[in-house]
One Martini backbone bead per residue (centre of mass of N, CA, C, O) as a GRO file, in nm:
protein
  442
    1MET     BB    1   9.470  10.810   9.997
    2GLU     BB    2   9.754  10.890  10.090
    3TYR     BB    3   9.880  10.902   9.807
    4THR     BB    4   9.688  11.112   9.690
    5GLN     BB    5   9.760  11.337   9.894
    6LYS     BB    6  10.055  11.361   9.811
    7LEU     BB    7  10.003  11.455   9.524
    8VAL     BB    8   9.856  11.714   9.605
    9TYR     BB    9  10.087  11.843   9.767
   10GLN     BB   10  10.293  11.851   9.537
   11SER     BB   11  10.125  12.024   9.346
   12ASN     BB   12  10.100  12.272   9.539
   13TYR     BB   13  10.398  12.331   9.571
   14TRP     BB   14  10.458  12.394   9.265
   15TYR     BB   15  10.250  12.618   9.242
   16ASN     BB   16  10.378  12.813   9.448
   17ASP     BB   17  10.647  12.832   9.300
   18GLY     BB   18  10.531  12.947   9.035
   19LEU     BB   19  10.405  13.203   9.162
   20LYS     BB   20  10.667  13.333   9.261
   21LYS     BB   21  10.805  13.350   8.980
   22ALA     BB   22  10.586  13.516   8.834
   23LYS     BB   23  10.613  13.777   9.017
   24ILE     BB   24  10.937  13.805   8.903
   25ARG     BB   25  10.943  13.716   8.590
   26ASP     BB   26  10.998  13.391   8.602
   27MET     BB   27  10.877  13.222   8.348
   28THR     BB   28  11.045  12.968   8.307
   29GLY     BB   29  11.026  12.866   8.600
   30ALA     BB   30  10.716  12.862   8.611
   31VAL     BB   31  10.668  12.651   8.392
   32THR     BB   32  10.822  12.420   8.527
   33SER     BB   33  10.657  12.409   8.795
   34LEU     BB   34  10.368  12.377   8.669
   35LYS     BB   35  10.425  12.111   8.521
   36LYS     BB   36  10.483  11.952   8.779
   37SER     BB   37  10.210  11.994   8.907
   38LEU     BB   38  10.054  11.843   8.669
   39GLN     BB   39  10.192  11.567   8.708
   40PHE     BB   40  10.056  11.518   8.993
   41ASN     BB   41   9.792  11.711   8.894
   42ARG     BB   42   9.581  11.754   8.629
   43GLU     BB   43   9.335  11.897   8.820
   44ASN     BB   44   9.491  12.168   8.862
   45ILE     BB   45   9.345  12.456   8.798
   46ALA     BB   46   9.533  12.679   8.903
   47ALA     BB   47   9.787  12.586   8.748
   48ARG     BB   48   9.668  12.596   8.460
   49ASN     BB   49   9.586  12.896   8.461
   50LEU     BB   50   9.869  13.010   8.525
   51LEU     BB   51  10.010  12.893   8.276
   52GLY     BB   52   9.844  13.059   8.077
   53LEU     BB   53   9.938  13.338   8.183
   54VAL     BB   54  10.238  13.298   8.127
   55TYR     BB   55  10.212  13.259   7.826
   56TYR     BB   56  10.070  13.532   7.774
   57GLY     BB   57  10.302  13.716   7.901
   58ARG     BB   58  10.501  13.604   7.643
   59GLY     BB   59  10.299  13.569   7.371
   60GLU     BB   60  10.159  13.266   7.404
   61VAL     BB   61   9.846  13.228   7.311
   62GLY     BB   62   9.799  12.936   7.220
   63GLU     BB   63   9.897  12.798   7.482
   64ALA     BB   64   9.697  12.938   7.670
   65LEU     BB   65   9.432  12.831   7.541
   66VAL     BB   66   9.486  12.534   7.591
   67GLU     BB   67   9.485  12.546   7.902
   68TRP     BB   68   9.198  12.676   7.934
   69ILE     BB   69   9.042  12.455   7.789
   70LEU     BB   70   9.122  12.224   7.974
   71SER     BB   71   9.012  12.355   8.230
   72LYS     BB   72   8.717  12.379   8.130
   73ASN     BB   73   8.675  12.070   8.092
   74LEU     BB   74   8.732  11.992   8.394
   75LYS     BB   75   8.583  12.286   8.474
   76SER     BB   76   8.288  12.451   8.395
   77HIS     BB   77   8.251  12.574   8.682
   78ASP     BB   78   8.392  12.821   8.844
   79ASN     BB   79   8.599  12.930   8.602
   80ILE     BB   80   8.838  13.163   8.502
   81ALA     BB   81   8.897  13.058   8.213
   82GLY     BB   82   8.638  13.166   8.084
   83TYR     BB   83   8.716  13.465   8.110
   84TYR     BB   84   8.971  13.460   7.937
   85ILE     BB   85   8.842  13.361   7.675
   86GLN     BB   86   8.627  13.588   7.651
   87LYS     BB   87   8.820  13.829   7.648
   88ILE     BB   88   8.944  13.754   7.374
   89GLN     BB   89   8.673  13.722   7.208
   90ARG     BB   90   8.558  14.026   7.280
   91SER     BB   91   8.838  14.129   7.119
   92PRO     BB   92   8.885  14.159   6.797
   93ALA     BB   93   9.113  14.362   6.778
   94ASP     BB   94   9.320  14.217   6.958
   95LEU     BB   95   9.313  13.947   6.806
   96ASP     BB   96   9.405  14.068   6.535
   97THR     BB   97   9.674  14.177   6.637
   98ILE     BB   98   9.792  13.903   6.717
   99ASN     BB   99   9.766  13.766   6.441
  100GLN     BB  100   9.941  13.969   6.287
  101ALA     BB  101  10.197  13.928   6.454
  102ILE     BB  102  10.232  13.627   6.389
  103ARG     BB  103  10.248  13.655   6.085
  104LYS     BB  104  10.496  13.843   6.079
  105TYR     BB  105  10.681  13.650   6.225
  106ASN     BB  106  10.666  13.422   6.013
  107GLN     BB  107  10.770  13.601   5.781
  108SER     BB  108  11.046  13.658   5.909
  109LEU     BB  109  11.147  13.369   5.894
  110ILE     BB  110  11.143  13.357   5.588
  111TYR     BB  111  11.340  13.586   5.537
  112CYS     BB  112  11.578  13.456   5.685
  113GLU     BB  113  11.598  13.206   5.496
  114GLN     BB  114  11.639  13.418   5.236
  115GLY     BB  115  11.827  13.674   5.346
  116GLY     BB  116  11.607  13.906   5.461
  117GLU     BB  117  11.685  14.100   5.715
  118ASP     BB  118  11.552  14.376   5.663
  119LEU     BB  119  11.258  14.274   5.634
  120ALA     BB  120  11.249  14.136   5.910
  121ILE     BB  121  11.292  14.391   6.081
  122ILE     BB  122  11.043  14.543   5.989
  123GLN     BB  123  10.835  14.337   6.088
  124LEU     BB  124  10.929  14.325   6.393
  125LYS     BB  125  10.869  14.616   6.462
  126LYS     BB  126  10.564  14.584   6.422
  127VAL     BB  127  10.519  14.363   6.630
  128VAL     BB  128  10.627  14.510   6.897
  129ALA     BB  129  10.434  14.752   6.865
  130ALA     BB  130  10.159  14.579   6.875
  131PHE     BB  131  10.317  14.334   7.064
  132PRO     BB  132  10.500  14.369   7.354
  133ASN     BB  133  10.479  14.045   7.463
  134PHE     BB  134  10.668  13.927   7.232
  135LEU     BB  135  10.939  13.748   7.293
  136ARG     BB  136  11.034  13.617   7.021
  137ALA     BB  137  11.057  13.882   6.865
  138TYR     BB  138  11.284  14.009   7.032
  139GLN     BB  139  11.489  13.780   6.987
  140LEU     BB  140  11.501  13.794   6.676
  141LEU     BB  141  11.578  14.094   6.657
  142ALA     BB  142  11.845  14.070   6.813
  143LEU     BB  143  11.977  13.864   6.622
  144LEU     BB  144  11.974  14.050   6.371
  145TYR     BB  145  12.142  14.277   6.495
  146LEU     BB  146  12.391  14.102   6.541
  147HIS     BB  147  12.427  14.015   6.241
  148THR     BB  148  12.432  14.345   6.152
  149GLU     BB  149  12.593  14.512   6.380
  150GLN     BB  150  12.352  14.631   6.587
  151TYR     BB  151  12.423  14.658   6.908
  152SER     BB  152  12.239  14.872   7.045
  153LYS     BB  153  11.970  14.746   6.945
  154ALA     BB  154  12.016  14.468   7.068
  155ARG     BB  155  12.025  14.560   7.363
  156GLN     BB  156  11.737  14.677   7.373
  157ALA     BB  157  11.585  14.414   7.298
  158LEU     BB  158  11.698  14.246   7.541
  159LYS     BB  159  11.575  14.417   7.764
  160GLU     BB  160  11.280  14.362   7.691
  161ALA     BB  161  11.299  14.052   7.713
  162ASN     BB  162  11.393  14.050   8.017
  163LYS     BB  163  11.130  14.172   8.131
  164LEU     BB  164  10.945  13.927   8.051
  165ASP     BB  165  11.213  13.719   8.103
  166THR     BB  166  11.470  13.674   8.332
  167THR     BB  167  11.543  13.336   8.255
  168ASN     BB  168  11.588  13.315   7.965
  169GLU     BB  169  11.806  13.137   7.777
  170ILE     BB  170  11.820  13.294   7.510
  171THR     BB  171  11.860  13.579   7.622
  172LEU     BB  172  12.119  13.519   7.787
  173ARG     BB  173  12.290  13.428   7.547
  174TYR     BB  174  12.278  13.690   7.385
  175MET     BB  175  12.402  13.869   7.607
  176HIS     BB  176  12.668  13.722   7.616
  177GLU     BB  177  12.748  13.768   7.320
  178LEU     BB  178  12.746  14.077   7.337
  179THR     BB  179  12.966  14.102   7.553
  180GLN     BB  180  13.189  13.951   7.402
  181ASN     BB  181  13.192  14.136   7.153
  182ARG     BB  182  13.266  14.395   7.305
  183ARG     BB  183  13.538  14.295   7.413
  184ILE     BB  184  13.669  14.236   7.137
  185ARG     BB  185  13.646  14.525   7.022
  186ARG     BB  186  13.820  14.663   7.238
  187GLU     BB  187  14.079  14.503   7.188
  188SER     BB  188  14.110  14.584   6.892
  189ALA     BB  189  14.124  14.893   6.941
  190ARG     BB  190  14.373  14.884   7.129
  191LYS     BB  191  14.570  14.764   6.915
  192GLU     BB  192  14.519  15.017   6.703
  193GLU     BB  193  14.665  15.207   6.863
  194LYS     BB  194  14.876  15.448   6.883
  195PRO     BB  195  15.165  15.528   6.980
  196GLN     BB  196  15.297  15.752   7.234
  197THR     BB  197  15.576  15.691   7.097
  198VAL     BB  198  15.903  15.784   6.951
  199THR     BB  199  16.169  15.606   6.783
  200TYR     BB  200  16.513  15.723   6.734
  201THR     BB  201  16.831  15.770   6.553
  202ILE     BB  202  17.142  15.958   6.651
  203GLY     BB  203  17.386  15.800   6.578
  204ASN     BB  204  17.449  15.663   6.905
  205GLU     BB  205  17.158  15.765   6.965
  206THR     BB  206  16.853  15.703   7.150
  207ILE     BB  207  16.529  15.842   7.087
  208ILE     BB  208  16.256  15.920   7.310
  209GLN     BB  209  15.941  16.049   7.188
  210PRO     BB  210  15.669  16.205   7.182
  211ALA     BB  211  15.436  16.225   6.941
  212SER     BB  212  15.364  16.526   6.978
  213ALA     BB  213  15.651  16.635   6.930
  214VAL     BB  214  15.680  16.538   6.639
  215MET     BB  215  15.443  16.699   6.532
  216LYS     BB  216  15.566  16.976   6.593
  217ASP     BB  217  15.814  16.938   6.402
  218ASN     BB  218  15.592  16.869   6.148
  219THR     BB  219  15.385  17.102   6.092
  220SER     BB  220  15.440  17.220   5.812
  221ARG     BB  221  15.432  16.954   5.655
  222MET     BB  222  15.144  16.863   5.750
  223THR     BB  223  14.987  17.102   5.635
  224ILE     BB  224  15.034  17.040   5.339
  225ILE     BB  225  14.924  16.753   5.345
  226ASN     BB  226  14.637  16.830   5.442
  227ILE     BB  227  14.562  17.002   5.201
  228LEU     BB  228  14.588  16.780   4.991
  229ILE     BB  229  14.385  16.588   5.122
  230GLY     BB  230  14.144  16.784   5.111
  231LEU     BB  231  14.132  16.806   4.808
  232ALA     BB  232  14.090  16.505   4.751
  233VAL     BB  233  13.830  16.477   4.914
  234GLY     BB  234  13.663  16.688   4.762
  235ILE     BB  235  13.675  16.548   4.489
  236ALA     BB  236  13.556  16.279   4.582
  237PHE     BB  237  13.291  16.392   4.685
  238MET     BB  238  13.193  16.500   4.416
  239TRP     BB  239  13.212  16.230   4.254
  240PHE     BB  240  13.064  16.017   4.469
  241LEU     BB  241  12.811  16.205   4.590
  242VAL     BB  242  12.686  16.437   4.421
  243MET     BB  243  12.634  16.305   4.146
  244PRO     BB  244  12.448  16.049   4.258
  245ALA     BB  245  12.207  16.182   4.410
  246VAL     BB  246  11.977  16.180   4.205
  247ASN     BB  247  11.982  15.879   4.140
  248LYS     BB  248  11.943  15.786   4.435
  249SER     BB  249  11.667  15.913   4.483
  250THR     BB  250  11.519  15.751   4.267
  251ALA     BB  251  11.599  15.471   4.371
  252ALA     BB  252  11.468  15.500   4.651
  253LYS     BB  253  11.177  15.522   4.557
  254THR     BB  254  11.168  15.254   4.410
  255ASN     BB  255  11.247  15.077   4.654
  256LYS     BB  256  11.009  15.159   4.830
  257GLN     BB  257  10.790  15.044   4.647
  258VAL     BB  258  10.894  14.755   4.646
  259VAL     BB  259  10.869  14.711   4.951
  260GLU     BB  260  10.567  14.765   4.973
  261PHE     BB  261  10.479  14.540   4.781
  262SER     BB  262  10.621  14.313   4.934
  263ASP     BB  263  10.464  14.348   5.197
  264LYS     BB  264  10.184  14.292   5.082
  265ILE     BB  265  10.243  14.011   4.972
  266ALA     BB  266  10.347  13.893   5.240
  267GLU     BB  267  10.090  13.938   5.404
  268GLU     BB  268   9.905  13.762   5.232
  269GLU     BB  269  10.069  13.503   5.263
  270ALA     BB  270  10.067  13.503   5.574
  271GLN     BB  271   9.763  13.481   5.610
  272ILE     BB  272   9.729  13.210   5.474
  273SER     BB  273   9.932  13.054   5.650
  274ALA     BB  274   9.804  13.125   5.926
  275LEU     BB  275   9.527  12.997   5.875
  276LYS     BB  276   9.633  12.714   5.841
  277THR     BB  277   9.778  12.697   6.114
  278GLU     BB  278   9.530  12.759   6.290
  279LEU     BB  279   9.363  12.520   6.201
  280GLU     BB  280   9.566  12.302   6.290
  281SER     BB  281   9.580  12.389   6.589
  282TYR     BB  282   9.283  12.337   6.655
  283ARG     BB  283   9.289  12.041   6.584
  284ALA     BB  284   9.519  11.961   6.776
  285ALA     BB  285   9.385  12.066   7.034
  286SER     BB  286   9.143  11.876   7.023
  287GLU     BB  287   9.304  11.612   7.027
  288GLU     BB  288   9.465  11.670   7.288
  289THR     BB  289   9.220  11.695   7.471
  290GLU     BB  290   9.106  11.413   7.426
  291ASN     BB  291   9.364  11.257   7.509
  292ALA     BB  292   9.388  11.380   7.793
  293GLN     BB  293   9.117  11.273   7.898
  294GLN     BB  294   9.172  10.973   7.852
  295THR     BB  295   9.431  10.956   8.023
  296ALA     BB  296   9.310  11.060   8.288
  297ALA     BB  297   9.094  10.838   8.315
  298ALA     BB  298   9.286  10.593   8.310
  299THR     BB  299   9.456  10.677   8.554
  300LYS     BB  300   9.231  10.692   8.761
  301ASP     BB  301   9.128  10.401   8.730
  302SER     BB  302   9.394  10.260   8.802
  303TYR     BB  303   9.420  10.372   9.089
  304GLU     BB  304   9.151  10.273   9.199
  305ILE     BB  305   9.202   9.971   9.156
  306VAL     BB  306   9.463   9.942   9.321
  307ILE     BB  307   9.355  10.044   9.591
  308GLU     BB  308   9.117   9.845   9.619
  309MET     BB  309   9.273   9.571   9.576
  310TYR     BB  310   9.481   9.607   9.806
  311SER     BB  311   9.281   9.590  10.031
  312HIS     BB  312   9.181   9.302   9.961
  313PHE     BB  313   9.460   9.168   9.968
  314LEU     BB  314   9.518   9.219  10.270
  315ASN     BB  315   9.225   9.100  10.376
  316ASP     BB  316   9.125   8.850  10.217
  317ASP     BB  317   8.802   8.935  10.081
  318MET     BB  318   8.876   8.817   9.783
  319SER     BB  319   8.885   8.674   9.500
  320ASP     BB  320   9.110   8.601   9.262
  321GLY     BB  321   8.932   8.637   9.009
  322ALA     BB  322   8.825   8.922   9.072
  323MET     BB  323   9.101   9.064   9.095
  324VAL     BB  324   9.217   8.990   8.816
  325GLU     BB  325   8.992   9.124   8.650
  326GLN     BB  326   9.068   9.411   8.749
  327LEU     BB  327   9.383   9.416   8.677
  328LEU     BB  328   9.338   9.400   8.361
  329ASN     BB  329   9.244   9.725   8.364
  330VAL     BB  330   9.535   9.808   8.405
  331ASN     BB  331   9.776  10.075   8.354
  332PRO     BB  332  10.100  10.069   8.442
  333ASP     BB  333  10.218  10.333   8.293
  334ALA     BB  334  10.018  10.533   8.471
  335LEU     BB  335  10.188  10.482   8.711
  336GLY     BB  336  10.354  10.519   8.980
  337THR     BB  337  10.577  10.397   9.190
  338LEU     BB  338  10.385  10.293   9.415
  339GLY     BB  339  10.162  10.179   9.229
  340ARG     BB  340  10.350   9.977   9.082
  341GLU     BB  341  10.429   9.811   9.332
  342ARG     BB  342  10.144   9.715   9.407
  343TYR     BB  343  10.082   9.579   9.141
  344GLU     BB  344  10.322   9.376   9.134
  345GLU     BB  345  10.255   9.233   9.397
  346MET     BB  346   9.977   9.123   9.305
  347LYS     BB  347  10.060   8.991   9.039
  348ASP     BB  348  10.266   8.779   9.142
  349THR     BB  349  10.052   8.633   9.318
  350LEU     BB  350   9.776   8.607   9.160
  351PHE     BB  351   9.865   8.501   8.879
  352SER     BB  352   9.993   8.243   8.985
  353ARG     BB  353   9.759   8.128   9.157
  354TYR     BB  354   9.524   8.150   8.944
  355GLY     BB  355   9.665   8.000   8.714
  356GLU     BB  356   9.678   7.728   8.853
  357THR     BB  357   9.374   7.692   8.895
  358LEU     BB  358   9.288   7.709   8.597
  359TYR     BB  359   9.454   7.477   8.484
  360TYR     BB  360   9.355   7.236   8.668
  361THR     BB  361   9.060   7.278   8.602
  362ALA     BB  362   9.091   7.228   8.295
  363VAL     BB  363   9.195   6.940   8.319
  364GLU     BB  364   8.942   6.828   8.454
  365ASN     BB  365   8.747   6.909   8.230
  366PHE     BB  366   8.885   6.742   8.006
  367ASP     BB  367   8.866   6.456   8.141
  368VAL     BB  368   8.527   6.500   8.140
  369ALA     BB  369   8.445   6.652   7.866
  370ASN     BB  370   8.451   6.975   7.955
  371TYR     BB  371   8.526   7.192   7.711
  372THR     BB  372   8.394   7.464   7.773
  373ASP     BB  373   8.530   7.517   8.052
  374ALA     BB  374   8.816   7.479   7.958
  375ILE     BB  375   8.816   7.717   7.760
  376ALA     BB  376   8.740   7.939   7.961
  377ASN     BB  377   8.985   7.906   8.156
  378LEU     BB  378   9.213   7.932   7.939
  379THR     BB  379   9.135   8.209   7.829
  380THR     BB  380   9.186   8.360   8.092
  381LEU     BB  381   9.485   8.280   8.115
  382MET     BB  382   9.580   8.414   7.840
  383GLN     BB  383   9.543   8.716   7.933
  384PHE     BB  384   9.813   8.687   8.155
  385ASN     BB  385   9.939   8.377   8.052
  386GLU     BB  386  10.039   8.218   7.774
  387GLY     BB  387  10.316   8.059   7.897
  388TYR     BB  388  10.206   7.850   8.065
  389ASN     BB  389  10.393   7.585   8.122
  390ASP     BB  390  10.555   7.612   7.851
  391GLY     BB  391  10.269   7.582   7.665
  392GLU     BB  392  10.063   7.372   7.778
  393ALA     BB  393   9.807   7.547   7.799
  394MET     BB  394   9.787   7.614   7.497
  395TYR     BB  395   9.765   7.319   7.399
  396LEU     BB  396   9.510   7.247   7.559
  397LEU     BB  397   9.332   7.452   7.409
  398SER     BB  398   9.355   7.320   7.127
  399ARG     BB  399   9.232   7.048   7.215
  400ALA     BB  400   8.960   7.157   7.313
  401TYR     BB  401   8.870   7.269   7.042
  402GLU     BB  402   8.891   7.004   6.886
  403ALA     BB  403   8.692   6.842   7.071
  404ASN     BB  404   8.461   7.074   7.015
  405GLY     BB  405   8.481   7.139   6.683
  406ASP     BB  406   8.713   7.382   6.660
  407ALA     BB  407   8.939   7.400   6.414
  408ASP     BB  408   9.042   7.692   6.388
  409ASN     BB  409   9.131   7.744   6.683
  410ALA     BB  410   9.308   7.498   6.707
  411LYS     BB  411   9.515   7.581   6.485
  412GLN     BB  412   9.597   7.855   6.598
  413TRP     BB  413   9.717   7.748   6.874
  414LYS     BB  414   9.908   7.533   6.758
  415ASP     BB  415  10.086   7.727   6.590
  416LYS     BB  416  10.177   7.894   6.834
  417VAL     BB  417  10.322   7.667   6.978
  418GLU     BB  418  10.526   7.588   6.749
  419LYS     BB  419  10.659   7.876   6.743
  420ASN     BB  420  10.711   7.939   7.073
  421TYR     BB  421  10.697   7.605   7.167
  422PRO     BB  422  10.886   7.348   7.047
  423ASN     BB  423  10.900   7.149   7.312
  424VAL     BB  424  10.620   7.074   7.260
  425ASP     BB  425  10.417   6.794   7.237
  426THR     BB  426  10.202   6.766   6.936
  427SER     BB  427  10.170   6.428   6.887
  428GLN     BB  428   9.925   6.372   7.029
  429LYS     BB  429   9.660   6.200   7.077
  430ASN     BB  430   9.348   6.171   7.070
  431THR     BB  431   9.068   6.194   7.278
  432ASP     BB  432   8.823   6.082   7.438
  433ASP     BB  433   8.571   6.141   7.654
  434ASP     BB  434   8.731   5.964   7.882
  435GLY     BB  435   9.066   6.042   7.833
  436TYR     BB  436   9.173   5.815   7.655
  437ASP     BB  437   9.357   5.662   7.451
  438ASP     BB  438   9.291   5.493   7.164
  439GLU     BB  439   9.523   5.261   7.207
  440GLU     BB  440   9.418   5.228   7.537
  441ASP     BB  441   9.159   5.098   7.526
  442TYR     BB  442   8.933   4.873   7.703
   0.00000   0.00000   0.00000
């Protein structure tokens, strides 16, 4: 009970830590702390409900529902998780908005894989407008802005993502990349700046003069050059911009219609894909819930057996056979460090001591031709130590089956002895009911 209490204390400690982090929007840290809390106590309802809220707060609605459903299954009455689930289910419009946002986000990922960054950006803008808490959508939108060199828009998207989760590793990495890119662009621009002075030589003298002074000296010449450049630019403007304007306008309308049709087709495909994904997620969630319940029950049973048997082990008030029978139901991998130590301590002592008792009792049963009891004792021994006495116990079991008229089981165990313990002499002659060898009968 003291060990169980320590687990509860540790679980509550990490729950309080997760609550503090969630209050300051440190969602990543809160998820880590709350998962640790549930590792110590899977039935910590408050931690599981808060973990669902944290997931919901950054737009991961599916993960939030999984936690609330698990919580509801662990405690069906007086559980606020039921209110959260009902609140989502009672708002079909909000739920449809979330589903549409997720579908468009998935479609954006497909566009990214196909190289359609522009279409992906259009979809993601709709996502964040309809579902402002969708952290992953902001992160993907910022990444696309970085990829298309729209740095101011990327900075704005990252600010929104940082508001949702202040310590998210992906957001911080993108912000770092944006800062580094800005520094590199500034250095490149600084290198491309024109020199502030002009150096030239007259005779034997080197003259260093401000660039502005040189410009003043060449004002008349530069004026003519600028006029000529202006004329060239005007002609180029007329040729390259004004003339294609009408054609460009028509092409823009056509492209707009193509994009609209593409969006409609993509939305339909995304809806079908999302429905399939949603169905699979519900199936997976159901299986995960069932597996989690079974694992939790097995872990609880294992702890209860270890705690109860260790008390009997210390007080020496229970038979070895009864304690070994209970320990065979324990799953050692489900135990913590202290529980595993207690289990190993009892196992090393009881399995060895009770195994010796079973073996020699079976030998006595065999010698008096009580093959049924010999088989029963050796079968129990095989459950926790098949290789007892370097395979001698297994060989004795095969002989007991053979003497009892069960040739199939006798052959099965004898083959196992010959395969795993070749040093055991299996060429012994059969014994009569009195236990003496046939060639040595008196």
